[in-house]
Coordinates of C-alpha atoms in Angstrom, one line a residue:
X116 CA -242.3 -197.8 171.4
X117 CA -239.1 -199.3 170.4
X118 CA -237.5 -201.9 172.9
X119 CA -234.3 -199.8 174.8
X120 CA -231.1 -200.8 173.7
X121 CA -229.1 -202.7 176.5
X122 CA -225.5 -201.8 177.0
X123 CA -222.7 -203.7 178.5
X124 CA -220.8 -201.3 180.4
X125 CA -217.3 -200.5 179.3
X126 CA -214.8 -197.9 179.0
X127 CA -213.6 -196.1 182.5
X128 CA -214.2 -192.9 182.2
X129 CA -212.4 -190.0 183.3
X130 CA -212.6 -186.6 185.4
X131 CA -215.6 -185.3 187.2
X132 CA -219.0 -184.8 185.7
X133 CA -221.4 -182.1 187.3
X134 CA -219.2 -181.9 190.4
X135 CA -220.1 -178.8 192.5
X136 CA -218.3 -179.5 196.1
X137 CA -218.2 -176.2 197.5
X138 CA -217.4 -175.4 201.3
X139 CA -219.3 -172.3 200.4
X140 CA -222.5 -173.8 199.3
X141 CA -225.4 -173.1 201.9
X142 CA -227.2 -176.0 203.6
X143 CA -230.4 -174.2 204.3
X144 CA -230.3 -170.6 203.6
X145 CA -233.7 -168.7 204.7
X146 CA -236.2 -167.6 201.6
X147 CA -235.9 -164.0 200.4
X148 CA -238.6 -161.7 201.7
X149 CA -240.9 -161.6 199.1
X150 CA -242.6 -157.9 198.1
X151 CA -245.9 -156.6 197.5
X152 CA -249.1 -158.9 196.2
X153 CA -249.7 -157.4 192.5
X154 CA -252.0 -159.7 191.5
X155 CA -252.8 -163.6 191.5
X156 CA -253.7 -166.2 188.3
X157 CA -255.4 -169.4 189.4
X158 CA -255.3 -172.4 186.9
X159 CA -259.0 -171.3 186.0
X160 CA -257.9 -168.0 184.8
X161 CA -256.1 -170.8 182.3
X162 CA -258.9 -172.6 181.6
X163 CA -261.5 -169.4 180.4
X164 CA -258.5 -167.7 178.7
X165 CA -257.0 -170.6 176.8
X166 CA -256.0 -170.0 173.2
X167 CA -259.0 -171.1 171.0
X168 CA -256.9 -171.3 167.9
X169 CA -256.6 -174.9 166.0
X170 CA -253.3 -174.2 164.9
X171 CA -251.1 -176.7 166.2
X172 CA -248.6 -173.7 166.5
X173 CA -250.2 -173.3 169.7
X174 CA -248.9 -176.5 171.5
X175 CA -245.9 -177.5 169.8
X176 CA -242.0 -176.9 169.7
X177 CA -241.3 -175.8 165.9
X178 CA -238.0 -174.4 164.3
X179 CA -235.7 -176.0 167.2
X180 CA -232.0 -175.3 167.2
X181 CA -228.8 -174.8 169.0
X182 CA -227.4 -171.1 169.3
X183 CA -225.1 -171.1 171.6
X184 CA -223.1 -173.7 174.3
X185 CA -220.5 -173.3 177.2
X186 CA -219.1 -175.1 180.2
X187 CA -218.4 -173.9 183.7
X188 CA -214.8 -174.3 184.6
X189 CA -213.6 -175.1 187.9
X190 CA -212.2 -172.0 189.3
X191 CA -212.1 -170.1 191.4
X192 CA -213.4 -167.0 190.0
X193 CA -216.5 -167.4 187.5
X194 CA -214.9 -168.5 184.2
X195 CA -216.7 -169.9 181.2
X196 CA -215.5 -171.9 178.2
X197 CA -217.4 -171.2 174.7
X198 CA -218.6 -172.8 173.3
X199 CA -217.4 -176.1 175.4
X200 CA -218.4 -179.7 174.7
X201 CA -220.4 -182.4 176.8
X202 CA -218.6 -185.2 178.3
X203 CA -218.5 -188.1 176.1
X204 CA -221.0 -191.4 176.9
X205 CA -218.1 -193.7 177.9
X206 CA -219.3 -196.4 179.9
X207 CA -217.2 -198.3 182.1
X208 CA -215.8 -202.3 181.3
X209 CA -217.5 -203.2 185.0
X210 CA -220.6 -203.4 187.4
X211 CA -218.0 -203.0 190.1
X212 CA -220.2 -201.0 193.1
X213 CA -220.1 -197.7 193.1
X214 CA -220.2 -195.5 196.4
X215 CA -223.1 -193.5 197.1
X216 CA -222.7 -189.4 196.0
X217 CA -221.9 -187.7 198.8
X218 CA -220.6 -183.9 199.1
X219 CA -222.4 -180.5 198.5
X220 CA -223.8 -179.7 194.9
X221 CA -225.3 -176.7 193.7
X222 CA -229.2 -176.4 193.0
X223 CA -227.7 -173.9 190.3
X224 CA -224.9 -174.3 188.7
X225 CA -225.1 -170.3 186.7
X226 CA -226.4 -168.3 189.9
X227 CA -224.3 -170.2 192.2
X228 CA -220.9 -168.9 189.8
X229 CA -222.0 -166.0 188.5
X230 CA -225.1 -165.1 190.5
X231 CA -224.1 -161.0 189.4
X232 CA -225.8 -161.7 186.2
X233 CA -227.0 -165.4 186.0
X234 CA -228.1 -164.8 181.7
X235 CA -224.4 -163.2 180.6
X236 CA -222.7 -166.1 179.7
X237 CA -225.3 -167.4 178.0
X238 CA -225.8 -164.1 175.8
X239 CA -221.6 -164.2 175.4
X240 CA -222.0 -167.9 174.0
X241 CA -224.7 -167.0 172.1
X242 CA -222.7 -164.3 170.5
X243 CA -219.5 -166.0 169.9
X244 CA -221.7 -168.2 167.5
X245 CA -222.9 -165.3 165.8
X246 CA -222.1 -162.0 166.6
X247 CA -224.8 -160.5 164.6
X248 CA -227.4 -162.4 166.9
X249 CA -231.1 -160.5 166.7
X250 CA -232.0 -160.4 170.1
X251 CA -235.0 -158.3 169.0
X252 CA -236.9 -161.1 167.8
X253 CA -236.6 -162.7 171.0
X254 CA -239.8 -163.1 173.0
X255 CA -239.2 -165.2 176.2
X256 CA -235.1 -165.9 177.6
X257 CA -236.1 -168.8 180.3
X258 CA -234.7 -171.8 181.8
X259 CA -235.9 -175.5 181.6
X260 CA -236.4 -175.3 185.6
X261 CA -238.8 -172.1 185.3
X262 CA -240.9 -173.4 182.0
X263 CA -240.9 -176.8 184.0
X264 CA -242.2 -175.0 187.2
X265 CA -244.8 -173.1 185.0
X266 CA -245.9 -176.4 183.3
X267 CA -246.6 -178.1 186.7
X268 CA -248.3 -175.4 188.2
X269 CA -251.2 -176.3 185.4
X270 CA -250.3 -180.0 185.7
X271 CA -248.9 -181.4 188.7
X272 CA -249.8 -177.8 191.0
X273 CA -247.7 -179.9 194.4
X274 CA -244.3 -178.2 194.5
X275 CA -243.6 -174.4 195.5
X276 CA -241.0 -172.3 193.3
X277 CA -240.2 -168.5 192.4
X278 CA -238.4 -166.9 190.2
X279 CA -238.1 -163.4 188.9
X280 CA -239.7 -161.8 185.4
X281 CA -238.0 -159.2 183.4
X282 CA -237.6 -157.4 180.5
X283 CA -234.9 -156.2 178.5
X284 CA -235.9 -154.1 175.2
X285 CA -238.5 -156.6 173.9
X286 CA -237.3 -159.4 175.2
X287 CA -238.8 -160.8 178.7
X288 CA -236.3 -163.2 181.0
X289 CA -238.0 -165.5 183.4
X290 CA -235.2 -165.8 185.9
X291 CA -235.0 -169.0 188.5
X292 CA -234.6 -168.0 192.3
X293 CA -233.6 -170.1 194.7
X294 CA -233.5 -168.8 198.4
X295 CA -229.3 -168.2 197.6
X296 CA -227.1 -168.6 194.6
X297 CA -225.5 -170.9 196.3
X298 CA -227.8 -172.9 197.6
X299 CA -227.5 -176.9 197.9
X300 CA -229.5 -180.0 197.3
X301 CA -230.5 -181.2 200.3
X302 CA -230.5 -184.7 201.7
X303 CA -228.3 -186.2 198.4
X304 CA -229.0 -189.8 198.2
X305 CA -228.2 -192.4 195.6
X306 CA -226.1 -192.5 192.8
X307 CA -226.6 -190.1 190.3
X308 CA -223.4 -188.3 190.7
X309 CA -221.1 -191.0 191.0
X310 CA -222.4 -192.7 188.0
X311 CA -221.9 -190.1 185.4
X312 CA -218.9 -189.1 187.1
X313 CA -217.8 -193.0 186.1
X314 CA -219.5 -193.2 182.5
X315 CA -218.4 -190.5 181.1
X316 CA -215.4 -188.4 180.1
X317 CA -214.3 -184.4 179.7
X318 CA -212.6 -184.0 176.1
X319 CA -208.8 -182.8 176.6
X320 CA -210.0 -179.6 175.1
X321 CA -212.5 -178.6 178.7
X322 CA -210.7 -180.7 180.9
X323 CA -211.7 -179.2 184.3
X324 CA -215.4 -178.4 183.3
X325 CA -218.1 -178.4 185.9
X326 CA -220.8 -178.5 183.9
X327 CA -222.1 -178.1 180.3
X328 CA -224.7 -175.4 179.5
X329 CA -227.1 -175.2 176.2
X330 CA -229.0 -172.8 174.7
X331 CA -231.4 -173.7 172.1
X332 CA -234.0 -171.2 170.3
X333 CA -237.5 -172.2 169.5
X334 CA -241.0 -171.2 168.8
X335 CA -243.4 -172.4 170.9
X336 CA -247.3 -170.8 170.9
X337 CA -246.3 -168.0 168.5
X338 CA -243.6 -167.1 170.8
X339 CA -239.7 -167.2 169.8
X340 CA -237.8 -168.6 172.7
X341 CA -234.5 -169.1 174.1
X342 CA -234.0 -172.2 176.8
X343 CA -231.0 -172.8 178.2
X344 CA -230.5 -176.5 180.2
X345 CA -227.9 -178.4 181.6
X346 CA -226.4 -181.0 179.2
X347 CA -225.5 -184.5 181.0
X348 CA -223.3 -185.6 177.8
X349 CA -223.5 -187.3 174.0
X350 CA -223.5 -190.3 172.4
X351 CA -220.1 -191.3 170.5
X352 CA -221.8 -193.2 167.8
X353 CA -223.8 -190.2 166.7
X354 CA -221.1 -187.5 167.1
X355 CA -217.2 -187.4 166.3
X356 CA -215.5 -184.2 167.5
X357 CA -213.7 -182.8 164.2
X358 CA -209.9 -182.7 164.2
X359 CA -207.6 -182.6 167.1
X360 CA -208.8 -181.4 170.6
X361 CA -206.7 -178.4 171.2
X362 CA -205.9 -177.1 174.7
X363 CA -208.7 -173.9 175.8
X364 CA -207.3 -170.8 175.1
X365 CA -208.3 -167.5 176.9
X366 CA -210.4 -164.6 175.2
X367 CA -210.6 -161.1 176.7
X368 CA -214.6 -160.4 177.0
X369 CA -214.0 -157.4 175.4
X370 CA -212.5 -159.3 172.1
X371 CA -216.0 -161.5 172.0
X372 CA -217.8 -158.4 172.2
X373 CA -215.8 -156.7 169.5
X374 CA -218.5 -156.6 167.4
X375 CA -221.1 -155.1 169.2
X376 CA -221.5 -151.8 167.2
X377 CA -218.1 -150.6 168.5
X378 CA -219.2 -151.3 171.9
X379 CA -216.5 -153.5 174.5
X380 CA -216.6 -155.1 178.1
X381 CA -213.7 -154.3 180.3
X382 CA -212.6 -156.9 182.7
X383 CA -213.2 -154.0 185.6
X384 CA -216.4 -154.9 187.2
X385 CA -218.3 -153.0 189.8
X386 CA -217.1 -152.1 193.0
X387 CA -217.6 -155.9 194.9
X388 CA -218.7 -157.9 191.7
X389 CA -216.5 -160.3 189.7
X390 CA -215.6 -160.0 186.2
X391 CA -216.9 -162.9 183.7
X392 CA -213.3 -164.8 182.1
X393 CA -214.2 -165.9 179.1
X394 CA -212.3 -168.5 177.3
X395 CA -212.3 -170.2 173.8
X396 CA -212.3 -174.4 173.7
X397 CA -214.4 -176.8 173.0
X398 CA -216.7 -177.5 169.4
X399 CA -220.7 -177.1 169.1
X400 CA -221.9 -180.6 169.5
X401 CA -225.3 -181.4 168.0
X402 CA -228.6 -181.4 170.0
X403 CA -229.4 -185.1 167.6
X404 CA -226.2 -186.5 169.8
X405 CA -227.4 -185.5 173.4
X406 CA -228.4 -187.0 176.2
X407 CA -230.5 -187.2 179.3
X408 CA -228.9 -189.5 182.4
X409 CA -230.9 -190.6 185.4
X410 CA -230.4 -193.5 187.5
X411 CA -232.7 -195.5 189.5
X412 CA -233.1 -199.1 191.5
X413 CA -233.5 -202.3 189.5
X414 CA -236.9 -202.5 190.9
X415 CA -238.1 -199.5 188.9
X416 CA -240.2 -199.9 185.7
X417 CA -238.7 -197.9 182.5
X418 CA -241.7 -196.6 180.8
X419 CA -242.6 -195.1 184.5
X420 CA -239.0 -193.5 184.6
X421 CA -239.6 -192.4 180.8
X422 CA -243.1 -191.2 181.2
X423 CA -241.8 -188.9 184.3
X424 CA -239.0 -187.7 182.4
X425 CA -240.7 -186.6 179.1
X426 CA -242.1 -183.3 179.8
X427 CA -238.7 -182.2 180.9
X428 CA -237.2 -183.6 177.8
X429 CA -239.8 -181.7 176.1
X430 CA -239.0 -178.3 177.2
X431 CA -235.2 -178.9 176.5
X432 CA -235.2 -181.0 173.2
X433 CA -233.5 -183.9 174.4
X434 CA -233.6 -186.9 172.0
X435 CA -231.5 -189.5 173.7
X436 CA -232.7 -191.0 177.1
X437 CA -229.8 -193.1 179.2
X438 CA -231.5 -194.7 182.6
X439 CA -228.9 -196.6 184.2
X440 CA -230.2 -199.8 187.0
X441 CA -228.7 -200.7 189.9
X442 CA -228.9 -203.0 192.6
X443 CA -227.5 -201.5 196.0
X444 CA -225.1 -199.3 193.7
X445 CA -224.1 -202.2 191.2
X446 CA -225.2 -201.1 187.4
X447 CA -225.7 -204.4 185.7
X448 CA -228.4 -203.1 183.5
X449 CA -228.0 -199.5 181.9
X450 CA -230.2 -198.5 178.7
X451 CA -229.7 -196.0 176.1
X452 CA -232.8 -195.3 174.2
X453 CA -234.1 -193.1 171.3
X454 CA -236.9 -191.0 172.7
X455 CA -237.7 -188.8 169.9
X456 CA -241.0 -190.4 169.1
X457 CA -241.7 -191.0 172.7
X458 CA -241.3 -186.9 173.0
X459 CA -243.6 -186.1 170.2
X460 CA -246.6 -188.4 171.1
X461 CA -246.0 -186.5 174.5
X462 CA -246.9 -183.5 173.1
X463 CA -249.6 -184.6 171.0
X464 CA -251.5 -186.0 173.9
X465 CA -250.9 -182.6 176.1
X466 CA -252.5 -180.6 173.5
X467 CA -254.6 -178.7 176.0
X468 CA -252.0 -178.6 178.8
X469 CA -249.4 -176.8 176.4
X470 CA -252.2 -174.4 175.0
X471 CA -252.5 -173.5 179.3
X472 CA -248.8 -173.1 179.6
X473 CA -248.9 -170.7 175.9
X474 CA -251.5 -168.5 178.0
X475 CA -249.9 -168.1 181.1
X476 CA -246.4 -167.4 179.2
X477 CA -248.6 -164.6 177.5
X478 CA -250.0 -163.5 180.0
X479 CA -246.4 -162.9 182.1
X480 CA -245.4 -161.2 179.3
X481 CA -247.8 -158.6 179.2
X482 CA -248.0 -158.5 183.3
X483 CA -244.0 -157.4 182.9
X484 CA -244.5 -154.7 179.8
X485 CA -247.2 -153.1 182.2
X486 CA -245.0 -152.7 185.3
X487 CA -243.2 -149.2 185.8
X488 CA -239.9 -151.4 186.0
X489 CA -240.7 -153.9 183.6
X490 CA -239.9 -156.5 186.4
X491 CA -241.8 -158.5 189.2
X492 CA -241.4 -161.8 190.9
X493 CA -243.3 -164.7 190.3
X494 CA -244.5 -166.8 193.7
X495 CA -246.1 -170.0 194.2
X496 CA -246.2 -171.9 197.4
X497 CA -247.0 -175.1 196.4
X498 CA -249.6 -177.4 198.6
X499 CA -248.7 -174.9 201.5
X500 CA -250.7 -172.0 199.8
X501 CA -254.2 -171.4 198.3
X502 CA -253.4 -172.7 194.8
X503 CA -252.7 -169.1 193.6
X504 CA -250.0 -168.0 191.4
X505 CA -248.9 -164.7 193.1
X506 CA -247.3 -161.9 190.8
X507 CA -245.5 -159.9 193.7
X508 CA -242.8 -156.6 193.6
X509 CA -239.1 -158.1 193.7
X510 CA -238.3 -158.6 197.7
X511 CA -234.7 -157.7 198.4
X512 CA -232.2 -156.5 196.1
X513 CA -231.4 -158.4 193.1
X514 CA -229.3 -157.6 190.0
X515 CA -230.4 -157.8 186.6
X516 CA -229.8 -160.9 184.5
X517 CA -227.5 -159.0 182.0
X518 CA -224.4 -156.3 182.5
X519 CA -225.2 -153.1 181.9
X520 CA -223.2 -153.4 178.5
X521 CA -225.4 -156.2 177.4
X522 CA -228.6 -155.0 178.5
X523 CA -227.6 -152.0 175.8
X524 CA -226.4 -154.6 173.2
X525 CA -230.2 -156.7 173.7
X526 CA -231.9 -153.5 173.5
X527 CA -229.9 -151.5 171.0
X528 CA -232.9 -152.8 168.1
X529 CA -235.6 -152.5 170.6
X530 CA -234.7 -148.4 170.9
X531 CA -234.6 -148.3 167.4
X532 CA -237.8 -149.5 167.0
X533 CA -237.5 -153.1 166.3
X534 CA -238.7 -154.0 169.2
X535 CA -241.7 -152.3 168.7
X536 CA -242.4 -153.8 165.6
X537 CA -241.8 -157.5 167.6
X538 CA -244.2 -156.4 169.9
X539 CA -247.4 -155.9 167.8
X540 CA -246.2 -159.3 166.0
X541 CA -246.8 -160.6 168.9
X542 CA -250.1 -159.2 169.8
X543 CA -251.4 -159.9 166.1
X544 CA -250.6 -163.5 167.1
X545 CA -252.1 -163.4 169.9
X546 CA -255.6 -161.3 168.3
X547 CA -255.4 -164.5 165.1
X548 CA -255.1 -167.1 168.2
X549 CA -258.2 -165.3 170.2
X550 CA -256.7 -164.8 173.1
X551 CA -258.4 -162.9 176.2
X552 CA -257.0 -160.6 178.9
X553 CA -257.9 -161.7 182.6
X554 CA -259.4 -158.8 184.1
X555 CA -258.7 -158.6 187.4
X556 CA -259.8 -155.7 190.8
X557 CA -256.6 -155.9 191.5
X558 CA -254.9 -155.4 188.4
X559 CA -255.7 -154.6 184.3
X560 CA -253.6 -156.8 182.3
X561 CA -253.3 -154.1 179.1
X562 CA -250.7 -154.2 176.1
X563 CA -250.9 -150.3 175.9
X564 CA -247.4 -148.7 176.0
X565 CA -246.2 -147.2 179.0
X566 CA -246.5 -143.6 177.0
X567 CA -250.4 -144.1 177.4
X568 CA -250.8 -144.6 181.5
X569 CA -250.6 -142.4 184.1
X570 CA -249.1 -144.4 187.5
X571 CA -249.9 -141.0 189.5
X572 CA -252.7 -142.7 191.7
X573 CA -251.7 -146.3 191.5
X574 CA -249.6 -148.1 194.0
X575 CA -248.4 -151.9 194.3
X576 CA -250.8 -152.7 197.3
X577 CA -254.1 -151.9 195.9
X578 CA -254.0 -151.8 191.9
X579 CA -250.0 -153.3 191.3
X580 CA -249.3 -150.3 189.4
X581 CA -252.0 -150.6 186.9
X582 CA -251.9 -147.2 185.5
X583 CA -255.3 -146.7 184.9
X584 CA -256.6 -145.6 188.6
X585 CA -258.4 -142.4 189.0
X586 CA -257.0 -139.6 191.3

């Protein structure tokens, strides 16, 4: 491993960075119920399904790259910039002491603003990239929160989560739930707000951004895969915006989805639900120039912070790493590091691990194509629960992660039979990789059609809809 670079800090940066302040945000909102028991997977389910194949295909992150980017503006109704920029690494010219962060921030910065349909402006960006965007060949749609929830589960099985599986046309969305949109990280400590929020500066061009969001598509275990994160910012030396930075200008939602086999989005929204505003500003900044920030006490060691960092850098393709010490709030010491090779020995060493976390993507999958609604919520209760992952009915009401318009749009080659052809891809990769079905009392996990079962004497308590039960 190369020996971090160590920066003098210089440069005051300007505006706020990740800032999510909201009288509105909710302290300690009560969990949503949660439905039905479907079935369970334990983590040795994992280990007698695993994928036998030798191809490395299995366990590593091929064909990585950016499709679409956008920042959160700070208004007051949900408004995106496309494709946006991340702030700019600008580090200040002292170690003057900073004050601790203090204030209300979102767990989630896209259900917390647009918790209608938390995967739309992601699609839009996606889109205003390239409007002829396949989203037929699209396996998974996830964030890095729910693959890193999934990769603990196998690894470090300590923390509870949820979140919520569904499938559009052939596509299936793992969707993070927290117990409300707007729900707040609790007991806030430290610095790690008010040092980005002093390092690093909004361009002119999305001055009043909240946050930046990325969406990168890559194969992973035979799957194609779309993994949106949060991006903390890039590195001047490896990026120069192009040209001037013009002023954001606003774009009708029906204008970015001009193109979408004569089909538009009106700015009228359902009775009680917000429109999306979707303006233009910003330039795609390269993944090679991004960065991951974390702060922590002088008395930390940095290839413990690394080494707790790199699976999440993993998931979300990160190859810059920027750990920034401090003694009592005073950042004499901040490093900037290449991580890249770091990242890859990570994932050579996990080899089994990420074959696991293949499986049980698989196996969601084909739990989701079997259910009557192609949905169900995913449910794990951490050291407070038997070690079970429990695959449970939806509890409460919750929209799906895409308008109605661009459920049609990510469907339209799915109904006309591209989806179908995705789909047995899929399975023939999964057939070459050897891959088993856990057979279950409670439930048959089966990748016939829905054509081909008969849900007549099946319910969700006793069989979780498994279309198969005889009358």
């Amino acid at each position: 491993m190369t020996e971090p670079r160590r920066e003098t800090i210089r440069g005051r940066g300007r505006g706020s960075w990740r800032r999510s302040r909201k009288s509105r945000a909710d302290a300690e909102p009560s969990a949503p119920a949660v439905g039905p028991l479907l079935s369970t997977i334990t983590r040795e389910d994992l280990d007698s399904n695993i994928t036998s194949s030798s191809g490395k295909e299995f366990s590593m992150i091929t064909d990585c790259r950016l499709v679409g980017s956008y920042n959160w503006l700070n208004r007051k109704s949900p408004t995106i910039l496309v494709p946006g920029a991340p702030p700019e690494w600008t580090p200040t010219g002292t170690s003057e002491r900073l004050p601790q962060d203090k204030g209300t921030y979102f767990r989630d910065q896209n259900s917390a603003r647009y918790a209608a349909h938390v995967f739309q402006p992601a699609a839009n960006s996606i889109l205003n990239q390239d409007p002829d965007f396949d989203f037929t060949q699209i396996d998974i749609v996830a964030c890095n929160s729910t693959l890193g929830n999934l990769r603990r589960f196998i690894a470090e099985p300590d923390k509870q989560f949820r979140f919520i599986v569904e499938a559009v046309g052939s596509t299936v969305f793992f969707v993070r739930r927290e117990n409300s949109p707007t729900q707040a990280l609790s007991n806030v400590v430290g610095f790690g707000h008010t040092f980005p929020e002093a390092n690093t500066t909004w361009g002119s061009d999305v001055k009043g951004s909240e946050s930046h969001q990325r969406i990168l598509q890559y194969r992973f275990a035979g799957l194609s895969c779309l993994v949106r994160y949060g991006g903390d910012g890039y590195l001047p030396q490896l990026y120069q915006p192009h040209g001037p930075r013009r002023e954001p200008a606003a774009t009708a939602p029906d204008d970015l989805l001009a193109s979408f086999n004569q089909v538009s989005v009106s700015t009228v929204s359902p009775e009680g639900e917000q429109a999306l505003r979707v303006e233009s500003g910003g330039e795609l900044v390269p993944q090679s120039a991004m960065f991951d920030l974390k702060t922590r006490s002088a008395t930390k060691q940095y290839s413990n912070i690394l080494r707790d960092e790199l699976p999440r850098l993993w998931i979300s393709q990160i190859p810059n790493f920027v750990v920034g010490f401090h003694t009592d709030g005073e950042f004499h010491d901040v490093r900037v590091e290449d991580v890249r090779e770091e990242v890859r020995k990570w994932e050579e060493r996990n080899e089994v691990q990420l074959r696991k976390l293949s499986t049980l993507m698989k196996l969601l999958i084909e739990f989701a194509d079997g259910q009557p609604n192609r949905r169900f919520e995913v449910v794990y209760n951490g050291t407070d629960g038997n070690g079970e992952l429990e695959l449970r009915e939806v509890g409460d009401e919750v929209n799906c992660c895409l308008s109605d318009v661009m459920k049609r749009r990510w469907a339209a080659g799915y109904l006309d039979g591209r989806g179908k052809e995705k789909k047995d891809e899929r399975e023939e990769v999964d057939d070459a990789g050897q891959s088993k079905h856990i057979e279950r009392e409670d439930s048959e996990w089966s990748g016939e059609s829905e054509s081909e079962k008969d849900f007549t004497a099946c319910s969700a308590s006793t069989c979780g809809y498994c279309g198969h039960c005889a009358y």
